[in-house]
Amino acid sequence: MSAQRTERLLNLLIALLNSRYGLRRSELRDKIYDSAASDAAFGRMFERDKNDLRDFGFEVETVTDLGWSSDDPATTRYRIGKESNRLPGVELTRDEWTVLLLASQLWEQAALGPAATNAMRKLQASGSLADVALPAGVQPRIKPAGQAFEDLVGAMHAQHPVRFRYLAGSTGREEERVVEPWGLGSRFGQWYLVGYDRGRQAERFFRLSRFTSAVSVLAKETFAPPSGFNVRAELDSLPELPQRSAVVDVRNDRLLGLRKRAQPATVGSAAGRPDDGWDRLAVPYRDAELLGEELASYGPNAKVVEPAELASAVRRRLEGAAAFLAEPVPNYTFSGGAAGKRARKRTSEDQLKRMLQLVPFLVHNQGLHIQDVADQFGITRQELENDLLILICSGLPQGYPDELLDIQWEDDHVFITQSLELNRPVRFTVDEACALLTGLETLNGLPGLAEGGALESVTLKLMAAAGEEGLRAGALSPEVGPGNTANLETIREAVMSRQQLHLVYLSAQKDSLSERDVDPLRLYSMDNTWYFEAYCHSAEGLRNFRLDRIEDLRPNGRPVSAPVLPDGGFPAKLFTPNDDDTLVTVQLTARGAGLADDYYAERTAALPDGGLVAEIRFGSTSWLPMFVAQHGGAVRILDPAGLAEASRDWIEAALAQYAR
């Protein structure tokens, strides 16, 4: 969308909103469109603009004179109803604002993050956000399940089929699938797509961990999901995979985390005895792909003896990583951007959507400093001034000066005195309704959040405000419930009472156990994986600890004495880069592009195939060969050269074991 088209759409919207009886096509063409354009060109532009306005939440009504056909352009008029396109007023209590703010933060880096932000701005534009503090005890977050998750959410809400390659669990073969995506949800620590498989002409479940290619969206095709589809109900019928046992050889005194959940295996098996310096373990597992990803990361320190399916999963990842390492380095140029998040290219659609939120926000927040307004919308002051310059030139077609939007900011404080029916936020889009309502439903199973009825009451209010768009929130169902509720409650109580904790902790990177006294600061999650941020007195700094790696946890009877506060705002960062960390340049395929966000890339360079080159800071680099092996051809290190060589040696040594 060009800047000229952005301004035209804004003028068209204002004209249709402010017309009581509607405007004919001839009037719209003369006043808004280029009258020199042919009839066919004008018709195409007008139809496309109506579709764009519908995507922004405005439904264009067609009005005909009594007794005349709608096919006659001379007697057909167009308008936008003021009330039908508006977000109903939503009055929230302080407790309800707290719960809603927490629900919106679930999607901080996932596909619906921008939609949740837009929805919250619309709610704030019709009132003001209460001065609330997020609960310190529990702060869950949904981790992006790779680029496939992002693409599937977009296709699902736009109702476009998708194409991808998939490793079938029943046959072990890679197959191409064309699927109508009905819903996405997580169960048993895995994300699933539920949809209609056109090749098999039946509903099917697909684990995202078994996708072996990027997702292609068939944007020229559409589908309609079953009426009343609810992915939560569908996933509730999905049985958990049966538990099986794998035989894995592990180097002596290595991989304590794996040993923790394994048992010694019978030595006298058909595969012979383990070599000297190795132990043979029986490792329980349910999903060969999930365990295969973990075992691939261990490189030459682990080797699968049986079953063949698991060995194949490990080898496939190692071979994929080796093949990616052998490819030539692409040409790339880094773009600018703030550290800590991969910058998404802003479009004119983003600008128009932002301007439609900006006007009602300014109406209800008169006199704010211009920098405060820019900060509220996450843009620079220059970007905000560009928005305002377009707005003050927009208004009723061929109108008088008092029929234009009237905004002043000469003294750095922004005032608006003429809003031309843009003073109320437009209704939620499907993405926005889904982001908030799915977030609220996800919080329902967490301790301490459903108390007092605030969660239930705010959900009912949001459902009423969202209308039909809210009914489609049933297409997403993430789970963020903790596996060890006892540890979670112990930590939560210590955070609230400001008491120190003593823990025995398994460090996966160092492959060792350590004892620490820590001051717990807050709990947070990435899907089903829970962490707590604490000041570690041994390390004399902030650290993040995974709950499932805690061997022992108990209060030590002392009050907290941390000299620092939690790092940054909400939500907590899993990784906090420092200036003295090692700057690593990595290349990511289209399938692994989401890792740039996961690890807070400082700069990125887009590649023609949909991949990225990213600069990321790492405090410890010794585990990066494991990182490359784990992702099986989705990531490789370009610089420093020594790290690239170490990852190559790690993968070659692991493959050599299977070759023998």
XYZ file of C-alpha atoms in Angstrom:
660
model
C 0.000 0.000 0.000
C 1.486 3.345 -1.053
C 1.365 6.492 1.090
C -1.011 8.005 -1.461
C -3.358 5.042 -1.107
C -3.137 5.269 2.693
C -4.338 8.872 2.566
C -7.067 7.962 0.059
C -8.359 5.178 2.315
C -8.452 7.534 5.284
C -10.432 10.126 3.307
C -12.792 7.437 2.003
C -13.372 6.198 5.538
C -14.127 9.699 6.856
C -16.498 10.367 3.952
C -18.468 7.156 4.446
C -18.613 7.597 8.246
C -19.933 11.135 7.984
C -22.579 10.478 5.323
C -26.033 9.929 6.729
C -27.684 8.803 3.486
C -24.625 7.438 1.694
C -22.552 8.558 -1.299
C -22.905 7.379 -4.883
C -19.980 5.916 -6.790
C -19.905 8.961 -9.061
C -19.599 11.268 -6.016
C -16.832 9.173 -4.496
C -14.970 9.054 -7.808
C -15.095 12.826 -8.263
C -14.182 13.714 -4.694
C -11.689 11.020 -3.639
C -10.410 9.109 -6.662
C -8.521 10.213 -9.722
C -11.312 11.181 -12.097
C -8.930 10.661 -15.028
C -8.813 6.916 -14.341
C -10.923 4.652 -16.522
C -14.212 3.213 -15.267
C -12.619 -0.229 -14.973
C -9.608 1.083 -13.014
C -11.850 3.049 -10.664
C -14.042 -0.008 -10.088
C -11.042 -2.156 -9.182
C -9.656 0.469 -6.794
C -12.999 0.991 -5.078
C -13.620 -2.732 -4.545
C -10.102 -3.201 -3.216
C -10.508 -0.241 -0.856
C -13.791 -1.643 0.483
C -12.048 -4.930 1.250
C -9.224 -3.088 3.020
C -11.704 -1.143 5.169
C -13.418 -4.424 6.031
C -10.048 -5.842 7.147
C -9.635 -2.820 9.440
C -13.044 -3.557 11.004
C -15.342 -1.226 9.010
C -18.196 -2.796 7.056
C -19.290 -0.712 4.047
C -23.088 -0.747 3.707
C -24.876 -0.627 0.348
C -28.064 1.479 0.251
C -30.440 1.552 -2.722
C -33.348 3.817 -3.515
C -36.744 2.216 -2.991
C -37.764 0.174 -6.004
C -34.378 0.297 -7.694
C -31.891 -2.487 -8.241
C -28.485 -2.467 -6.518
C -26.923 -3.150 -9.930
C -27.659 0.413 -11.012
C -24.689 2.582 -9.891
C -26.749 5.731 -10.322
C -29.143 4.695 -7.535
C -26.708 2.858 -5.235
C -25.125 4.657 -2.295
C -22.432 3.622 0.210
C -21.938 4.467 3.866
C -20.461 3.097 7.098
C -22.754 2.792 10.090
C -21.365 4.549 13.132
C -22.481 2.132 15.838
C -22.194 -1.222 14.085
C -18.469 -0.707 13.498
C -17.585 0.571 16.958
C -16.141 -1.260 19.923
C -18.767 -1.176 22.674
C -17.749 0.589 25.855
C -16.087 -1.781 28.329
C -15.913 -0.689 31.964
C -13.286 -2.642 33.896
C -12.446 -2.765 37.568
C -8.886 -2.537 38.827
C -8.697 -6.323 39.324
C -10.082 -6.928 35.830
C -7.485 -4.602 34.289
C -4.766 -6.537 36.120
C -5.927 -9.890 34.757
C -6.451 -8.506 31.248
C -3.022 -6.892 31.154
C -1.457 -10.196 32.200
C -3.428 -12.053 29.507
C -2.289 -9.623 26.813
C 1.354 -10.068 27.831
C 1.172 -13.806 27.157
C 1.817 -13.112 23.488
C 4.848 -10.839 23.922
C 6.860 -12.431 21.132
C 4.365 -14.838 19.595
C 2.287 -14.280 16.460
C -0.536 -12.503 18.272
C 1.690 -10.056 20.173
C 0.892 -7.049 17.927
C -2.808 -7.978 17.911
C -2.895 -8.079 21.732
C -1.192 -4.661 21.852
C -3.707 -3.201 19.383
C -6.630 -4.620 21.337
C -5.367 -3.113 24.590
C -4.934 0.275 22.900
C -8.528 0.148 21.697
C -9.748 -0.562 25.218
C -7.608 2.265 26.596
C -8.866 4.633 23.890
C -12.404 4.367 25.243
C -11.256 5.108 28.785
C -7.975 4.944 30.643
C -5.871 2.064 31.841
C -6.050 1.728 35.584
C -2.765 2.155 37.439
C -2.291 -1.535 38.153
C 0.710 -3.647 39.061
C 1.172 -7.079 37.537
C 1.253 -9.918 40.079
C 4.763 -10.843 41.137
C 3.971 -14.486 41.773
C 3.069 -15.835 38.330
C 3.854 -14.286 34.938
C 3.243 -16.821 32.141
C 4.258 -16.320 28.527
C 3.663 -18.238 25.315
C 6.809 -19.118 23.425
C 6.637 -18.822 19.626
C 6.621 -22.386 18.277
C 8.860 -21.480 15.354
C 8.038 -19.641 12.151
C 5.485 -22.334 11.278
C 3.346 -21.167 14.208
C 3.389 -17.572 12.952
C 2.402 -18.593 9.431
C -0.315 -20.992 10.569
C -1.989 -18.399 12.806
C -2.136 -15.928 9.916
C -3.508 -18.532 7.496
C -6.028 -19.812 10.047
C -7.562 -16.389 10.710
C -7.553 -15.436 7.018
C -8.999 -18.906 6.239
C -6.377 -19.853 3.644
C -5.148 -23.452 3.171
C -1.465 -24.219 3.764
C 1.126 -26.556 2.263
C 4.079 -28.114 4.139
C 6.245 -31.214 4.277
C 5.559 -33.517 7.212
C 7.284 -36.519 8.764
C 4.434 -39.005 9.173
C 4.537 -40.867 12.485
C 2.820 -43.942 11.057
C 5.180 -44.468 8.108
C 8.314 -42.510 9.050
C 8.298 -40.924 5.572
C 8.353 -37.258 4.609
C 5.173 -36.311 2.766
C 3.696 -33.111 1.361
C 0.390 -32.127 2.940
C -2.218 -29.532 1.935
C -4.339 -28.697 4.968
C -7.176 -26.354 5.901
C -5.988 -25.058 9.313
C -8.921 -25.121 11.721
C -7.101 -24.665 15.011
C -3.797 -24.655 16.926
C -3.180 -25.828 20.460
C -0.579 -27.310 22.781
C -0.867 -30.583 24.666
C 1.710 -32.750 26.446
C 4.376 -30.110 25.829
C 3.808 -30.158 22.036
C 2.027 -27.819 19.597
C -0.570 -29.394 17.297
C -2.328 -28.220 14.158
C -5.873 -29.530 13.752
C -7.305 -29.296 10.258
C -8.736 -30.923 7.178
C -6.153 -32.859 5.172
C -7.226 -32.453 1.568
C -5.116 -35.383 0.381
C -6.700 -37.794 2.856
C -10.070 -36.015 2.857
C -10.358 -36.210 6.639
C -9.630 -34.277 9.817
C -6.078 -34.826 11.045
C -3.713 -33.769 13.856
C -0.183 -32.591 12.997
C 2.636 -32.056 15.506
C 4.567 -28.908 14.624
C 7.783 -30.655 15.714
C 7.338 -32.995 12.723
C 7.162 -30.207 10.125
C 10.248 -30.554 7.913
C 9.737 -27.464 5.744
C 8.487 -23.915 5.975
C 4.720 -23.362 5.693
C 3.426 -22.020 2.363
C 0.129 -20.154 2.523
C -2.203 -20.683 -0.468
C -3.456 -17.093 -0.405
C -5.646 -17.448 -3.523
C -7.765 -20.190 -1.940
C -10.163 -20.034 1.013
C -12.105 -22.455 3.197
C -14.759 -22.382 5.911
C -14.072 -24.236 9.191
C -16.843 -26.357 10.754
C -19.468 -24.358 12.613
C -18.699 -24.106 16.335
C -15.230 -25.645 15.998
C -13.288 -25.573 19.275
C -9.714 -26.771 19.215
C -9.629 -27.327 22.991
C -12.399 -29.910 22.719
C -10.646 -31.575 19.781
C -7.308 -31.800 21.595
C -8.987 -33.169 24.729
C -9.819 -36.256 22.668
C -6.175 -36.732 21.688
C -4.546 -39.529 23.718
C -1.061 -39.025 25.060
C 1.560 -41.056 23.229
C 2.459 -44.309 25.006
C 5.659 -44.343 27.019
C 8.468 -46.340 25.482
C 12.088 -47.022 26.362
C 15.168 -46.194 24.297
C 18.613 -47.696 24.730
C 21.252 -44.956 24.641
C 25.005 -45.150 25.232
C 26.353 -42.165 27.184
C 29.950 -41.234 27.985
C 30.971 -41.811 31.603
C 30.174 -38.953 33.970
C 28.413 -36.925 31.262
C 24.809 -35.782 30.695
C 23.583 -35.655 34.285
C 20.186 -34.374 33.203
C 19.589 -37.388 30.971
C 20.846 -39.779 33.653
C 18.434 -38.222 36.131
C 15.425 -39.677 34.327
C 17.062 -42.886 32.994
C 17.848 -46.333 34.364
C 20.794 -48.680 33.657
C 20.000 -50.807 30.590
C 20.572 -54.513 30.206
C 24.102 -54.970 28.886
C 23.590 -58.238 27.062
C 21.432 -56.939 24.206
C 21.551 -57.801 20.518
C 23.545 -54.630 19.901
C 26.440 -55.921 21.988
C 28.124 -54.251 24.933
C 28.933 -50.536 25.208
C 32.527 -49.459 24.535
C 34.880 -48.720 27.415
C 34.176 -45.313 28.888
C 30.469 -45.521 28.079
C 27.349 -46.399 30.067
C 24.245 -47.956 28.566
C 20.996 -46.324 29.742
C 17.300 -47.040 29.299
C 15.681 -43.651 28.623
C 11.866 -43.331 28.812
C 10.242 -41.246 26.067
C 6.953 -40.699 24.271
C 7.888 -38.718 21.159
C 10.902 -39.870 19.121
C 11.215 -36.459 17.440
C 11.298 -34.611 20.762
C 13.914 -36.931 22.296
C 15.802 -36.980 18.995
C 16.193 -33.206 19.124
C 17.644 -33.449 22.641
C 19.994 -36.342 21.832
C 21.228 -34.634 18.657
C 22.335 -31.683 20.773
C 24.537 -33.999 22.875
C 26.634 -34.703 19.778
C 29.443 -37.233 20.375
C 28.497 -37.688 24.054
C 25.465 -39.871 23.267
C 24.580 -42.541 20.740
C 21.208 -44.224 20.193
C 21.405 -48.013 20.181
C 17.694 -48.634 19.660
C 15.022 -48.132 18.435
C 15.908 -47.401 14.809
C 13.220 -44.706 14.606
C 14.957 -42.666 17.308
C 18.415 -43.181 15.790
C 17.025 -41.995 12.462
C 15.594 -38.853 14.094
C 19.006 -38.009 15.576
C 20.933 -38.712 12.358
C 18.510 -36.668 10.277
C 19.144 -33.625 12.453
C 22.901 -34.092 12.470
C 23.001 -34.590 8.695
C 20.794 -31.531 8.188
C 23.123 -29.458 10.349
C 26.195 -30.756 8.494
C 24.643 -29.980 5.098
C 23.746 -26.433 6.177
C 27.284 -25.873 7.467
C 28.663 -26.860 4.059
C 26.598 -24.302 2.109
C 28.261 -21.102 0.828
C 27.868 -17.976 2.951
C 25.172 -15.697 1.465
C 25.556 -12.002 0.751
C 23.781 -9.918 3.369
C 23.531 -6.386 4.762
C 22.404 -5.677 8.317
C 19.539 -3.286 8.879
C 19.278 -1.002 11.870
C 16.937 -1.639 14.752
C 16.678 -1.688 18.501
C 18.543 -4.442 20.278
C 16.566 -7.289 21.770
C 13.929 -7.835 19.117
C 13.920 -8.572 15.416
C 12.425 -5.556 13.702
C 9.419 -6.323 11.526
C 9.154 -4.184 8.436
C 6.472 -1.571 8.992
C 3.989 -1.113 6.177
C 1.420 1.482 5.202
C -1.262 -0.897 6.489
C 0.405 -0.691 9.909
C 0.456 3.091 9.656
C -3.247 3.383 8.816
C -4.195 0.942 11.557
C -2.120 2.966 14.004
C -3.722 6.257 12.923
C -7.194 4.803 13.473
C -6.125 3.980 17.056
C -4.329 7.294 17.469
C -7.330 9.596 16.972
C -9.566 8.105 19.721
C -6.527 7.808 21.995
C -5.800 11.541 21.617
C -9.473 12.411 22.133
C -9.445 10.661 25.517
C -5.920 11.754 26.487
C -5.767 15.458 25.614
C -2.530 17.353 26.175
C -0.069 14.468 26.419
C 3.535 15.218 25.538
C 4.270 14.128 21.981
C 7.099 11.817 23.101
C 4.772 10.107 25.592
C 2.314 9.465 22.760
C 5.093 8.038 20.556
C 6.256 5.789 23.407
C 2.695 4.571 23.949
C 2.523 3.418 20.316
C 6.073 2.043 20.183
C 7.260 4.373 17.418
C 9.712 7.241 17.082
C 8.700 10.876 17.394
C 9.386 11.350 13.674
C 7.051 8.473 12.773
C 4.361 9.965 14.990
C 4.733 13.404 13.394
C 4.418 11.785 9.949
C 1.138 10.215 11.104
C -0.120 13.557 12.424
C 0.791 15.362 9.190
C -1.352 12.909 7.195
C -4.196 13.187 9.691
C -4.408 16.991 9.609
C -4.665 16.852 5.807
C -7.532 14.362 5.961
C -11.230 15.106 6.241
C -14.451 15.409 4.294
C -13.822 15.408 0.528
C -13.586 18.951 -0.845
C -14.622 20.173 2.607
C -13.931 23.454 4.359
C -11.052 23.921 6.818
C -13.357 23.136 9.732
C -14.188 19.806 8.061
C -10.642 18.498 8.424
C -9.157 16.685 11.403
C -7.868 19.401 13.736
C -4.730 18.422 15.697
C -2.096 20.747 17.198
C 1.271 19.875 18.736
C 3.321 23.031 18.330
C 4.249 23.208 22.036
C 5.055 19.464 22.142
C 1.715 18.705 23.771
C -0.879 17.143 21.482
C -4.493 18.333 21.360
C -7.301 17.300 19.014
C -10.462 19.392 18.588
C -12.062 17.838 15.478
C -12.223 14.044 15.164
C -14.824 13.575 12.360
C -16.437 10.457 13.869
C -13.071 8.752 14.464
C -13.316 9.457 18.197
C -14.243 5.887 19.141
C -12.153 2.775 18.475
C -13.246 0.330 15.806
C -14.406 -3.133 16.867
C -11.912 -5.920 17.490
C -10.507 -7.823 14.541
C -10.433 -11.619 14.745
C -6.731 -11.560 15.691
C -7.318 -9.002 18.463
C -10.300 -10.824 19.952
C -8.442 -14.131 19.765
C -5.330 -12.703 21.436
C -7.180 -11.432 24.514
C -9.812 -14.152 24.905
C -7.359 -17.008 24.340
C -4.997 -15.360 26.812
C -7.747 -15.157 29.434
C -8.722 -18.792 28.910
C -5.077 -19.839 29.220
C -4.766 -18.101 32.600
C -7.745 -20.014 33.946
C -5.695 -23.016 35.079
C -2.982 -21.058 36.902
C -2.967 -20.653 40.690
C -3.824 -17.294 42.190
C -5.316 -15.740 39.044
C -8.920 -16.902 39.155
C -9.478 -15.675 42.699
C -12.229 -13.129 43.335
C -14.001 -13.784 40.021
C -12.062 -11.090 38.110
C -10.949 -13.572 35.443
C -14.485 -14.799 34.789
C -16.058 -11.328 34.802
C -13.520 -9.754 32.435
C -13.878 -12.738 30.068
C -17.658 -12.230 29.892
C -17.231 -8.502 29.241
C -14.694 -9.120 26.480
C -16.892 -11.797 24.857
C -19.784 -9.356 24.746
C -17.589 -6.602 23.274
C -15.955 -8.878 20.686
C -19.209 -10.218 19.214
C -18.831 -12.616 16.284
C -15.059 -12.180 16.189
C -14.889 -13.505 19.754
C -16.530 -16.762 18.726
C -13.466 -17.624 16.651
C -11.187 -17.463 19.695
C -11.883 -21.185 20.066
C -9.358 -21.812 17.280
C -6.389 -21.430 19.678
C -5.716 -23.326 22.875
C -2.234 -23.025 24.425
C -1.330 -24.628 27.750
C 1.011 -22.978 30.243
C 0.356 -25.088 33.319
C 3.451 -25.919 35.416
C 4.583 -29.522 35.719
C 5.793 -29.224 39.333
C 3.160 -27.247 41.225
C 4.856 -27.870 44.593
C 8.029 -26.023 43.566
C 5.970 -23.294 41.922
C 3.993 -22.673 45.110
C 7.154 -22.715 47.250
C 8.794 -20.100 45.027
C 5.650 -18.010 44.773
C 5.281 -17.903 48.563
C 8.952 -16.957 48.908
C 8.512 -14.105 46.390
C 5.493 -12.761 48.239
C 7.069 -13.118 51.720
C 10.540 -11.969 50.546
C 12.349 -15.038 51.877
C 15.580 -16.597 50.571
C 15.653 -20.085 49.083
C 18.350 -22.759 49.066
C 18.409 -24.943 45.973
C 20.396 -27.737 44.393
C 20.407 -27.004 40.678
C 21.419 -28.904 37.555
C 23.199 -26.707 35.006
C 22.657 -28.268 31.578
C 25.365 -26.143 29.937
C 28.017 -27.041 32.540
C 26.624 -30.575 33.025
C 27.012 -30.285 36.802
C 25.083 -29.834 40.073
C 25.529 -26.788 42.298
C 24.092 -25.525 45.579
C 22.996 -21.901 45.801
C 21.249 -19.436 48.087
C 19.033 -17.141 46.039
C 16.604 -14.240 46.483
C 13.563 -15.150 44.319
C 12.202 -12.161 42.397
C 9.514 -13.494 40.036
C 8.136 -16.553 38.268
C 7.464 -16.772 34.552
C 7.004 -19.385 31.860
C 7.628 -20.246 28.242
C 4.637 -22.462 27.455
C 4.917 -25.417 29.882
C 8.531 -24.654 30.846
C 8.661 -22.562 34.020
C 11.508 -20.400 35.309
C 12.140 -18.136 38.222
C 14.366 -15.094 38.199
C 16.488 -14.656 41.306
C 19.547 -12.924 42.667
C 22.152 -15.661 43.108
C 24.519 -14.955 46.018
C 27.118 -17.390 44.632
C 27.241 -15.725 41.202
C 26.559 -12.259 42.677
C 24.078 -11.441 39.934
C 20.670 -12.125 38.427
C 20.076 -15.625 37.121
C 17.171 -17.591 35.631
C 16.483 -21.120 36.911
C 14.309 -23.776 35.250
C 11.938 -25.457 37.693
C 12.382 -28.879 36.085
C 16.160 -28.738 36.767
C 15.794 -28.121 40.503
C 16.959 -31.180 42.462
C 16.073 -29.769 45.883
C 14.368 -26.560 47.043
C 13.608 -25.195 50.499
C 13.532 -21.890 52.416
C 16.773 -21.227 54.331
C 15.140 -19.024 56.977
C 16.781 -15.743 55.904
C 15.089 -12.667 54.380
C 16.032 -11.546 50.885
C 18.980 -9.152 50.633
C 19.383 -8.713 46.863
C 21.016 -5.397 45.936
C 19.181 -5.331 42.572
C 15.615 -5.410 41.288
C 14.218 -7.740 38.599
C 15.916 -7.162 35.268
C 13.765 -4.843 33.164
C 9.987 -4.771 33.020
C 7.408 -7.382 32.220
C 7.763 -9.985 30.930
C 11.091 -11.242 32.195
C 13.756 -11.932 29.589
C 15.031 -15.474 29.474
C 18.372 -14.190 28.193
C 19.844 -10.807 29.117
C 22.698 -9.865 26.785
C 25.567 -7.773 28.194
C 27.987 -5.537 26.342
C 30.924 -7.809 27.212
C 29.202 -10.953 25.873
C 30.478 -12.610 22.706
C 28.801 -11.234 19.574
C 27.919 -14.195 17.343
C 26.687 -14.009 13.749
C 24.301 -16.821 12.864
C 22.382 -17.739 9.741
C 18.805 -18.964 10.172
C 16.614 -20.686 7.595
C 12.997 -19.629 7.077
C 11.987 -22.456 9.417
C 14.310 -21.208 12.160
C 13.850 -17.447 11.704
C 11.941 -17.150 14.983
C 15.146 -17.912 16.915
C 16.245 -14.334 16.229
C 13.424 -13.151 18.492
C 13.954 -15.912 21.064
C 17.561 -14.836 21.616
C 17.018 -11.055 21.235
C 19.015 -10.475 18.064
C 20.626 -7.049 17.911
C 20.681 -6.784 14.120
C 19.180 -8.866 11.339
C 19.561 -9.115 7.577
C 16.764 -10.664 5.530
C 17.689 -13.275 2.907
C 15.813 -13.916 -0.361
C 14.727 -17.425 0.709
C 12.934 -16.119 3.831
C 15.841 -16.810 6.165
C 17.907 -14.368 8.203
C 21.409 -13.534 9.247
C 21.373 -12.284 12.852
C 23.834 -10.884 15.377
C 23.217 -12.258 18.879
C 25.158 -11.787 22.121
C 25.874 -14.895 24.205
C 27.408 -14.852 27.691
C 28.587 -18.439 27.304
C 29.487 -19.874 23.908
C 30.651 -23.380 24.847
C 27.136 -24.783 24.332
C 26.609 -23.282 20.846
C 27.693 -26.463 18.995
C 24.868 -28.203 20.894
C 22.523 -25.413 19.791
C 23.453 -25.908 16.118
C 23.071 -29.692 16.310
C 19.739 -29.484 18.138
C 18.092 -27.432 15.394
C 19.212 -29.787 12.648
C 19.908 -27.511 9.702
C 17.869 -24.484 10.781
C 20.819 -22.531 12.236
C 24.581 -22.272 11.712
C 27.364 -20.041 13.034
C 29.113 -17.735 10.582
C 31.328 -15.782 12.965
C 33.518 -16.077 15.053
C 35.238 -18.618 12.844
C 36.439 -20.610 15.852
C 32.871 -21.231 17.014
C 31.809 -22.201 13.502
C 34.651 -24.713 13.362
C 33.792 -26.077 16.833
C 30.199 -26.725 15.785
C 31.408 -28.445 12.611
C 33.747 -30.701 14.613
C 30.972 -31.486 17.111
C 28.558 -32.604 14.415
C 31.167 -34.556 12.428
C 32.220 -36.441 15.571
C 28.596 -37.314 16.324
C 27.952 -38.539 12.775
C 31.138 -40.617 12.836
C 29.717 -42.645 15.725
C 26.674 -43.623 13.686
C 28.839 -44.369 10.642
C 30.765 -46.905 12.732
